[in-house]
Amino acid sequence: MSMFIPYGRQEILQEDIDAVVAVLQSDFLTQGPAVTRFEKLIAEATKARHAIAMNSATSALHAACAALGVSQGDLVWTSPISFVASSNCALYCGAEVDFVDIDPATFNMCPKALAAKLEEAKAAGRLPKVVIPVHLCGQPCDMAAIGELAKKYGFKVIEDASHAIGGRYRDEPVGACAHSDIAVFSFHPVKIVTTAEGGCATTQDDELAAALERFRTHGITRDPNLMENASDGPWYYEQIDLGYNYRMTDLQAALGCSQMQRLDGMVARRHELAERYDTLLADLPLDLPFRHSDGYSGFHLYVVQLKLNEIEKSHLEVFEQWRAAGLGVNLHYIPIYRQPHYAKMGFDKAGFPNAEDYYSRSISIPLYHGMSDAQQEVVVDTLHETLR
Ligand SMILES: *Cc1c(COP(=O)(O)O)cnc(C)c1O
């Protein structure tokens, strides 16, 4: 019997199904009371004043850039080792994108590289308006250092926390925005908590929260304090900026509410599996994930790096052997500047040696909270057989 073990997958229990069915039989299918409940759960879990749910993290990143005023002529910087949505959000707003190389140990935006690039940008009069650090694999970035630089150089910070719900930075949950303006989470099924498609922005700032809420629904407000004209009657609302329909449905939010009840257990199980990998893979020619003591990872991904000079196979050969053995391994991510849409903007990969090294030898192996010990042993055995 062959068994396929994906790199990540959702866990849907009967209680999740019951929660969604209950909404199907209720008055609201689109944004309604379940979205409000879900936002309250996210706000409580992250210690954020505001949580604004949307139909994806991509939408929430777009809304976050817009709320911070990103527009034509502005610059936005992010990490090259991320999903393309981390930088596309800036392009949606007409801004230009640039990348800051990663730290080879954490795979996150390197604060030293950021500081050096900011010094150069200041001299050239081309400072970024927004910087988007990405908590890759769920491990929090060095947010204190990035927050210091934000104050010094006057840029805003959006945390792409798509991998990191349930994680902590120092003593705060990721999403508390202690060193940032807005944090964004994804609830895609391969992530940690799922709403099928879905995302959320968190912030401590009342005005940003109002702007995010307007952006997800056409730029419309019903707040008389924000209106330009006097009300014509009880039906009255005003569109005061340009927004979109980025709303989450109550069906999605009900699934999210049910999943959020299990958040701590999900992340704890991911840590347990990660620690077992650390032990069971320790004597293979692999660099295993480094854990910074400032953070508690959400552990969306477990990335191993091949020590290519100790292995007689290429990165591609190892990857193909693992796939052939039934492991749904993947590579997160191709450096964004290598994507044709970005390459034509003229990036030079020589400027990102750590991202290039990462891309040359990394593989995400299966890790999800519903994974059994037996499934994990299949993964471990496959790695031992192919690397010995
Ligand atoms: C998944 C992901 C996104 C986009 O999330 P969606 O909810 O699918 O839009 C953005 N950034 C990162 C780092 C991601 O992994």
GROMACS .gro file of C-alpha atoms and ligand atoms in nm:
model
  403
    1MET     CA    1   0.000   0.000   0.000
    2SER     CA    2   0.143   0.334  -0.094
    3MET     CA    3   0.073   0.630   0.125
    4PHE     CA    4   0.099   0.995   0.027
    5ILE     CA    5   0.202   1.226   0.308
    6PRO     CA    6   0.156   1.595   0.217
    7TYR     CA    7   0.383   1.870   0.350
    8GLY     CA    8   0.083   2.027   0.520
    9ARG     CA    9  -0.290   1.976   0.546
   10GLN     CA   10  -0.597   2.081   0.738
   11GLU     CA   11  -0.756   1.884   1.020
   12ILE     CA   12  -1.137   1.891   1.004
   13LEU     CA   13  -1.320   1.736   1.300
   14GLN     CA   14  -1.692   1.671   1.343
   15GLU     CA   15  -1.725   1.985   1.557
   16ASP     CA   16  -1.594   2.193   1.262
   17ILE     CA   17  -1.852   2.037   1.030
   18ASP     CA   18  -2.131   2.098   1.281
   19ALA     CA   19  -2.030   2.463   1.318
   20VAL     CA   20  -2.045   2.522   0.941
   21VAL     CA   21  -2.377   2.337   0.903
   22ALA     CA   22  -2.529   2.550   1.181
   23VAL     CA   23  -2.444   2.865   0.982
   24LEU     CA   24  -2.589   2.716   0.663
   25GLN     CA   25  -2.919   2.682   0.851
   26SER     CA   26  -2.902   3.037   0.992
   27ASP     CA   27  -2.998   3.379   0.854
   28PHE     CA   28  -2.646   3.491   0.756
   29LEU     CA   29  -2.427   3.325   0.498
   30THR     CA   30  -2.212   3.626   0.410
   31GLN     CA   31  -2.038   3.847   0.667
   32GLY     CA   32  -2.247   3.838   0.983
   33PRO     CA   33  -2.228   3.739   1.349
   34ALA     CA   34  -1.985   3.449   1.296
   35VAL     CA   35  -1.730   3.690   1.143
   36THR     CA   36  -1.765   3.915   1.449
   37ARG     CA   37  -1.714   3.611   1.677
   38PHE     CA   38  -1.412   3.499   1.479
   39GLU     CA   39  -1.257   3.845   1.494
   40LYS     CA   40  -1.307   3.851   1.869
   41LEU     CA   41  -1.128   3.516   1.904
   42ILE     CA   42  -0.836   3.636   1.691
   43ALA     CA   43  -0.814   3.962   1.887
   44GLU     CA   44  -0.811   3.771   2.217
   45ALA     CA   45  -0.552   3.519   2.098
   46THR     CA   46  -0.320   3.790   1.962
   47LYS     CA   47  -0.388   4.059   2.226
   48ALA     CA   48  -0.470   4.302   1.943
   49ARG     CA   49  -0.731   4.576   1.990
   50HIS     CA   50  -0.871   4.507   1.645
   51ALA     CA   51  -0.895   4.204   1.416
   52ILE     CA   52  -1.042   4.252   1.068
   53ALA     CA   53  -1.121   3.926   0.887
   54MET     CA   54  -1.103   3.909   0.507
   55ASN     CA   55  -1.137   3.651   0.232
   56SER     CA   56  -0.760   3.587   0.217
   57ALA     CA   57  -0.426   3.700   0.356
   58THR     CA   58  -0.353   3.838   0.010
   59SER     CA   59  -0.654   4.071   0.047
   60ALA     CA   60  -0.549   4.162   0.401
   61LEU     CA   61  -0.196   4.249   0.282
   62HIS     CA   62  -0.343   4.467   0.006
   63ALA     CA   63  -0.574   4.635   0.258
   64ALA     CA   64  -0.281   4.687   0.498
   65CYS     CA   65  -0.069   4.859   0.233
   66ALA     CA   66  -0.363   5.078   0.132
   67ALA     CA   67  -0.446   5.167   0.494
   68LEU     CA   68  -0.085   5.280   0.542
   69GLY     CA   69  -0.116   5.502   0.236
   70VAL     CA   70   0.109   5.309  -0.003
   71SER     CA   71   0.066   5.449  -0.352
   72GLN     CA   72   0.244   5.529  -0.676
   73GLY     CA   73   0.602   5.646  -0.625
   74ASP     CA   74   0.636   5.470  -0.289
   75LEU     CA   75   0.879   5.189  -0.212
   76VAL     CA   76   0.793   4.874  -0.017
   77TRP     CA   77   1.058   4.625   0.097
   78THR     CA   78   1.003   4.263   0.193
   79SER     CA   79   1.186   3.931   0.217
   80PRO     CA   80   1.273   3.749  -0.107
   81ILE     CA   81   1.206   3.410   0.056
   82SER     CA   82   0.829   3.433   0.079
   83PHE     CA   83   0.514   3.367  -0.116
   84VAL     CA   84   0.461   3.622  -0.394
   85ALA     CA   85   0.162   3.772  -0.208
   86SER     CA   86   0.406   3.939   0.038
   87SER     CA   87   0.527   4.168  -0.240
   88ASN     CA   88   0.232   4.170  -0.483
   89CYS     CA   89   0.035   4.375  -0.230
   90ALA     CA   90   0.271   4.668  -0.291
   91LEU     CA   91   0.237   4.637  -0.669
   92TYR     CA   92  -0.146   4.644  -0.636
   93CYS     CA   93  -0.104   4.991  -0.483
   94GLY     CA   94   0.122   5.110  -0.765
   95ALA     CA   95   0.436   5.107  -0.548
   96GLU     CA   96   0.779   4.968  -0.631
   97VAL     CA   97   0.919   4.662  -0.453
   98ASP     CA   98   1.267   4.578  -0.333
   99PHE     CA   99   1.400   4.292  -0.121
  100VAL     CA  100   1.624   4.260   0.185
  101ASP     CA  101   1.835   3.944   0.206
  102ILE     CA  102   1.758   3.681   0.470
  103ASP     CA  103   1.954   3.573   0.776
  104PRO     CA  104   2.092   3.227   0.692
  105ALA     CA  105   2.003   3.085   1.036
  106THR     CA  106   1.643   3.205   1.076
  107PHE     CA  107   1.554   3.240   0.702
  108ASN     CA  108   1.388   3.571   0.801
  109MET     CA  109   1.470   3.924   0.685
  110CYS     CA  110   1.815   4.003   0.826
  111PRO     CA  111   1.806   4.317   1.044
  112LYS     CA  112   2.173   4.391   0.969
  113ALA     CA  113   2.112   4.373   0.596
  114LEU     CA  114   1.805   4.593   0.648
  115ALA     CA  115   2.007   4.853   0.843
  116ALA     CA  116   2.277   4.863   0.575
  117LYS     CA  117   2.023   4.894   0.294
  118LEU     CA  118   1.840   5.173   0.479
  119GLU     CA  119   2.165   5.371   0.517
  120GLU     CA  120   2.222   5.348   0.142
  121ALA     CA  121   1.859   5.431   0.066
  122LYS     CA  122   1.873   5.736   0.292
  123ALA     CA  123   2.179   5.866   0.111
  124ALA     CA  124   2.002   5.811  -0.220
  125GLY     CA  125   1.677   5.972  -0.096
  126ARG     CA  126   1.483   5.649  -0.164
  127LEU     CA  127   1.365   5.525   0.176
  128PRO     CA  128   1.082   5.270   0.186
  129LYS     CA  129   0.737   5.372   0.307
  130VAL     CA  130   0.659   5.024   0.437
  131VAL     CA  131   0.870   4.718   0.523
  132ILE     CA  132   0.702   4.374   0.533
  133PRO     CA  133   0.897   4.118   0.738
  134VAL     CA  134   0.771   3.760   0.695
  135HIS     CA  135   0.773   3.512   0.986
  136LEU     CA  136   0.896   3.226   0.768
  137CYS     CA  137   0.787   2.879   0.880
  138GLY     CA  138   0.618   3.050   1.178
  139GLN     CA  139   0.939   3.167   1.345
  140PRO     CA  140   0.902   3.533   1.444
  141CYS     CA  141   1.139   3.787   1.287
  142ASP     CA  142   1.367   4.004   1.500
  143MET     CA  143   1.083   4.253   1.546
  144ALA     CA  144   1.254   4.465   1.813
  145ALA     CA  145   1.541   4.544   1.575
  146ILE     CA  146   1.304   4.608   1.283
  147GLY     CA  147   1.084   4.829   1.505
  148GLU     CA  148   1.390   5.035   1.610
  149LEU     CA  149   1.484   5.088   1.246
  150ALA     CA  150   1.124   5.187   1.166
  151LYS     CA  151   1.146   5.465   1.424
  152LYS     CA  152   1.489   5.577   1.309
  153TYR     CA  153   1.404   5.590   0.936
  154GLY     CA  154   1.032   5.665   0.955
  155PHE     CA  155   0.878   5.368   0.776
  156LYS     CA  156   0.572   5.160   0.869
  157VAL     CA  157   0.579   4.785   0.934
  158ILE     CA  158   0.335   4.512   0.823
  159GLU     CA  159   0.415   4.167   0.963
  160ASP     CA  160   0.329   3.893   0.717
  161ALA     CA  161   0.235   3.644   0.990
  162SER     CA  162   0.066   3.402   0.748
  163HIS     CA  163   0.274   3.116   0.898
  164ALA     CA  164   0.265   3.225   1.258
  165ILE     CA  165  -0.076   3.219   1.427
  166GLY     CA  166  -0.030   3.078   1.776
  167GLY     CA  167   0.335   3.184   1.785
  168ARG     CA  168   0.491   3.428   2.029
  169TYR     CA  169   0.765   3.688   2.010
  170ARG     CA  170   0.930   3.746   2.348
  171ASP     CA  171   0.626   3.749   2.580
  172GLU     CA  172   0.365   3.867   2.331
  173PRO     CA  173   0.155   3.665   2.086
  174VAL     CA  174   0.239   3.726   1.720
  175GLY     CA  175  -0.023   3.977   1.606
  176ALA     CA  176   0.001   4.199   1.914
  177CYS     CA  177   0.186   4.448   1.690
  178ALA     CA  178   0.425   4.564   1.966
  179HIS     CA  179   0.682   4.657   1.699
  180SER     CA  180   0.462   4.695   1.393
  181ASP     CA  181   0.151   4.871   1.262
  182ILE     CA  182  -0.043   4.577   1.124
  183ALA     CA  183  -0.002   4.197   1.124
  184VAL     CA  184  -0.164   3.966   0.868
  185PHE     CA  185  -0.259   3.598   0.907
  186SER     CA  186  -0.361   3.339   0.645
  187PHE     CA  187  -0.617   3.065   0.702
  188HIS     CA  188  -0.547   2.869   0.383
  189PRO     CA  189  -0.579   2.492   0.454
  190VAL     CA  190  -0.204   2.425   0.448
  191LYS     CA  191  -0.145   2.689   0.716
  192ILE     CA  192  -0.226   2.630   1.086
  193VAL     CA  193  -0.587   2.737   1.150
  194THR     CA  194  -0.808   2.716   0.840
  195THR     CA  195  -1.123   2.885   0.710
  196ALA     CA  196  -1.077   2.722   0.362
  197GLU     CA  197  -0.981   3.059   0.211
  198GLY     CA  198  -0.939   3.344   0.455
  199GLY     CA  199  -0.717   3.596   0.624
  200CYS     CA  200  -0.714   3.856   0.896
  201ALA     CA  201  -0.536   4.181   0.980
  202THR     CA  202  -0.470   4.282   1.341
  203THR     CA  203  -0.376   4.627   1.470
  204GLN     CA  204  -0.374   4.833   1.788
  205ASP     CA  205  -0.462   5.152   1.596
  206ASP     CA  206  -0.828   5.262   1.576
  207GLU     CA  207  -0.789   5.464   1.256
  208LEU     CA  208  -0.603   5.187   1.074
  209ALA     CA  209  -0.873   4.943   1.184
  210ALA     CA  210  -1.144   5.168   1.040
  211ALA     CA  211  -0.951   5.202   0.713
  212LEU     CA  212  -0.904   4.823   0.690
  213GLU     CA  213  -1.276   4.768   0.750
  214ARG     CA  214  -1.371   5.019   0.480
  215PHE     CA  215  -1.124   4.868   0.234
  216ARG     CA  216  -1.282   4.523   0.262
  217THR     CA  217  -1.623   4.666   0.171
  218HIS     CA  218  -1.593   4.914  -0.116
  219GLY     CA  219  -1.463   5.207   0.094
  220ILE     CA  220  -1.809   5.247   0.243
  221THR     CA  221  -1.871   5.398   0.589
  222ARG     CA  222  -2.185   5.422   0.801
  223ASP     CA  223  -2.006   5.629   1.066
  224PRO     CA  224  -2.156   5.984   1.061
  225ASN     CA  225  -1.828   6.123   1.198
  226LEU     CA  226  -1.648   6.013   0.881
  227MET     CA  227  -1.914   6.133   0.633
  228GLU     CA  228  -1.870   6.443   0.419
  229ASN     CA  229  -2.238   6.529   0.396
  230ALA     CA  230  -2.538   6.521   0.624
  231SER     CA  231  -2.739   6.201   0.618
  232ASP     CA  232  -3.033   6.184   0.374
  233GLY     CA  233  -3.211   5.924   0.590
  234PRO     CA  234  -3.180   5.585   0.756
  235TRP     CA  235  -3.064   5.418   0.428
  236TYR     CA  236  -2.771   5.655   0.396
  237TYR     CA  237  -2.405   5.552   0.369
  238GLU     CA  238  -2.108   5.708   0.199
  239GLN     CA  239  -1.827   5.567  -0.008
  240ILE     CA  240  -1.536   5.782   0.105
  241ASP     CA  241  -1.244   5.587  -0.049
  242LEU     CA  242  -1.203   5.316  -0.311
  243GLY     CA  243  -1.233   4.966  -0.166
  244TYR     CA  244  -1.311   4.613  -0.275
  245ASN     CA  245  -1.530   4.321  -0.175
  246TYR     CA  246  -1.278   4.138   0.044
  247ARG     CA  247  -1.529   4.007   0.299
  248MET     CA  248  -1.509   3.669   0.468
  249THR     CA  249  -1.831   3.463   0.475
  250ASP     CA  250  -1.999   3.346   0.795
  251LEU     CA  251  -1.948   2.987   0.675
  252GLN     CA  252  -1.572   3.044   0.670
  253ALA     CA  253  -1.575   3.229   1.001
  254ALA     CA  254  -1.772   2.951   1.172
  255LEU     CA  255  -1.506   2.703   1.063
  256GLY     CA  256  -1.242   2.944   1.192
  257CYS     CA  257  -1.416   2.984   1.531
  258SER     CA  258  -1.430   2.609   1.573
  259GLN     CA  259  -1.063   2.570   1.473
  260MET     CA  260  -0.951   2.851   1.706
  261GLN     CA  261  -1.071   2.648   2.006
  262ARG     CA  262  -0.784   2.409   1.931
  263LEU     CA  263  -0.513   2.664   1.844
  264ASP     CA  264  -0.278   2.601   2.137
  265GLY     CA  265  -0.303   2.225   2.093
  266MET     CA  266  -0.236   2.252   1.719
  267VAL     CA  267   0.083   2.450   1.773
  268ALA     CA  268   0.193   2.230   2.065
  269ARG     CA  269   0.154   1.916   1.847
  270ARG     CA  270   0.356   2.086   1.570
  271HIS     CA  271   0.634   2.153   1.822
  272GLU     CA  272   0.622   1.794   1.944
  273LEU     CA  273   0.657   1.665   1.586
  274ALA     CA  274   0.935   1.916   1.515
  275GLU     CA  275   1.128   1.804   1.822
  276ARG     CA  276   1.092   1.440   1.716
  277TYR     CA  277   1.233   1.533   1.374
  278ASP     CA  278   1.521   1.715   1.545
  279THR     CA  279   1.614   1.394   1.725
  280LEU     CA  280   1.537   1.139   1.454
  281LEU     CA  281   1.714   1.330   1.173
  282ALA     CA  282   2.009   1.452   1.379
  283ASP     CA  283   2.271   1.221   1.227
  284LEU     CA  284   2.179   1.288   0.863
  285PRO     CA  285   2.371   1.536   0.642
  286LEU     CA  286   2.108   1.805   0.696
  287ASP     CA  287   2.092   2.146   0.858
  288LEU     CA  288   1.780   2.130   1.077
  289PRO     CA  289   1.568   2.434   1.171
  290PHE     CA  290   1.733   2.678   1.410
  291ARG     CA  291   1.510   2.817   1.689
  292HIS     CA  292   1.575   3.168   1.812
  293SER     CA  293   1.523   3.194   2.188
  294ASP     CA  294   1.318   3.516   2.144
  295GLY     CA  295   1.041   3.331   1.965
  296TYR     CA  296   0.793   3.046   1.992
  297SER     CA  297   0.724   2.938   1.635
  298GLY     CA  298   0.382   2.863   1.492
  299PHE     CA  299   0.568   2.584   1.306
  300HIS     CA  300   0.378   2.607   0.980
  301LEU     CA  301   0.676   2.446   0.804
  302TYR     CA  302   0.974   2.225   0.890
  303VAL     CA  303   1.249   2.309   0.641
  304VAL     CA  304   1.561   2.094   0.613
  305GLN     CA  305   1.870   2.207   0.421
  306LEU     CA  306   2.086   1.951   0.243
  307LYS     CA  307   2.458   1.960   0.321
  308LEU     CA  308   2.533   1.915  -0.046
  309ASN     CA  309   2.907   1.859   0.003
  310GLU     CA  310   2.830   1.554   0.219
  311ILE     CA  311   2.570   1.403  -0.016
  312GLU     CA  312   2.639   1.237  -0.350
  313LYS     CA  313   2.307   1.347  -0.496
  314SER     CA  314   2.185   1.685  -0.615
  315HIS     CA  315   1.909   1.889  -0.450
  316LEU     CA  316   1.679   1.797  -0.739
  317GLU     CA  317   1.760   1.424  -0.713
  318VAL     CA  318   1.689   1.414  -0.341
  319PHE     CA  319   1.365   1.608  -0.389
  320GLU     CA  320   1.251   1.373  -0.666
  321GLN     CA  321   1.335   1.064  -0.459
  322TRP     CA  322   1.130   1.194  -0.167
  323ARG     CA  323   0.837   1.270  -0.396
  324ALA     CA  324   0.867   0.925  -0.558
  325ALA     CA  325   0.855   0.770  -0.209
  326GLY     CA  326   0.517   0.936  -0.148
  327LEU     CA  327   0.625   1.242   0.047
  328GLY     CA  328   0.451   1.562  -0.060
  329VAL     CA  329   0.767   1.765  -0.004
  330ASN     CA  330   0.786   2.117  -0.139
  331LEU     CA  331   1.020   2.416  -0.160
  332HIS     CA  332   0.910   2.732   0.021
  333TYR     CA  333   1.001   2.945  -0.165
  334ILE     CA  334   1.153   3.035  -0.500
  335PRO     CA  335   1.312   3.378  -0.436
  336ILE     CA  336   1.047   3.626  -0.550
  337TYR     CA  337   1.295   3.830  -0.759
  338ARG     CA  338   1.344   3.516  -0.976
  339GLN     CA  339   0.976   3.518  -1.082
  340PRO     CA  340   0.948   3.645  -1.441
  341HIS     CA  341   0.707   3.923  -1.339
  342TYR     CA  342   0.973   4.054  -1.096
  343ALA     CA  343   1.287   3.960  -1.292
  344LYS     CA  344   1.192   4.208  -1.563
  345MET     CA  345   1.212   4.485  -1.299
  346GLY     CA  346   1.588   4.425  -1.306
  347PHE     CA  347   1.685   4.246  -0.984
  348ASP     CA  348   2.036   4.101  -0.957
  349LYS     CA  349   2.045   3.776  -0.762
  350ALA     CA  350   2.406   3.849  -0.665
  351GLY     CA  351   2.256   4.098  -0.420
  352PHE     CA  352   2.087   3.815  -0.225
  353PRO     CA  353   2.351   3.547  -0.153
  354ASN     CA  354   2.168   3.402   0.148
  355ALA     CA  355   1.837   3.372  -0.038
  356GLU     CA  356   2.023   3.200  -0.323
  357ASP     CA  357   2.194   2.955  -0.085
  358TYR     CA  358   1.857   2.884   0.080
  359TYR     CA  359   1.696   2.814  -0.258
  360SER     CA  360   1.981   2.583  -0.364
  361ARG     CA  361   1.937   2.328  -0.081
  362SER     CA  362   1.612   2.366   0.116
  363ILE     CA  363   1.317   2.126   0.123
  364SER     CA  364   0.998   2.150   0.336
  365ILE     CA  365   0.920   1.804   0.473
  366PRO     CA  366   0.573   1.699   0.598
  367LEU     CA  367   0.453   1.871   0.917
  368TYR     CA  368   0.091   1.924   1.020
  369HIS     CA  369  -0.083   1.887   1.352
  370GLY     CA  370  -0.303   1.598   1.234
  371MET     CA  371   0.005   1.394   1.138
  372SER     CA  372   0.042   1.064   1.325
  373ASP     CA  373   0.366   0.935   1.477
  374ALA     CA  374   0.347   0.645   1.227
  375GLN     CA  375   0.327   0.887   0.932
  376GLN     CA  376   0.621   1.078   1.071
  377GLU     CA  377   0.819   0.754   1.096
  378VAL     CA  378   0.757   0.690   0.725
  379VAL     CA  379   0.907   1.033   0.653
  380VAL     CA  380   1.206   0.968   0.880
  381ASP     CA  381   1.270   0.623   0.727
  382THR     CA  382   1.255   0.765   0.374
  383LEU     CA  383   1.508   1.035   0.461
  384HIS     CA  384   1.741   0.780   0.620
  385GLU     CA  385   1.715   0.543   0.321
  386THR     CA  386   1.785   0.814   0.064
  387LEU     CA  387   2.061   1.000   0.245
  388ARG     CA  388   2.263   0.705   0.381
  389LIG     C1  389  -0.012   3.172   0.220
  389LIG     C2  390   0.063   3.300   0.228
  389LIG     C3  391   0.010   3.422   0.187
  389LIG     C4  392  -0.123   3.433   0.118
  389LIG     O1  393  -0.223   3.375   0.190
  389LIG     P1  394  -0.370   3.357   0.124
  389LIG     O2  395  -0.458   3.345   0.245
  389LIG     O3  396  -0.361   3.230   0.044
  389LIG     O4  397  -0.398   3.474   0.041
  389LIG     C5  398   0.084   3.536   0.205
  389LIG     N1  399   0.207   3.531   0.258
  389LIG     C6  400   0.264   3.416   0.296
  389LIG     C7  401   0.400   3.419   0.357
  389LIG     C8  402   0.195   3.296   0.281
  389LIG     O5  403   0.253   3.181   0.314
   0.00000   0.00000   0.00000
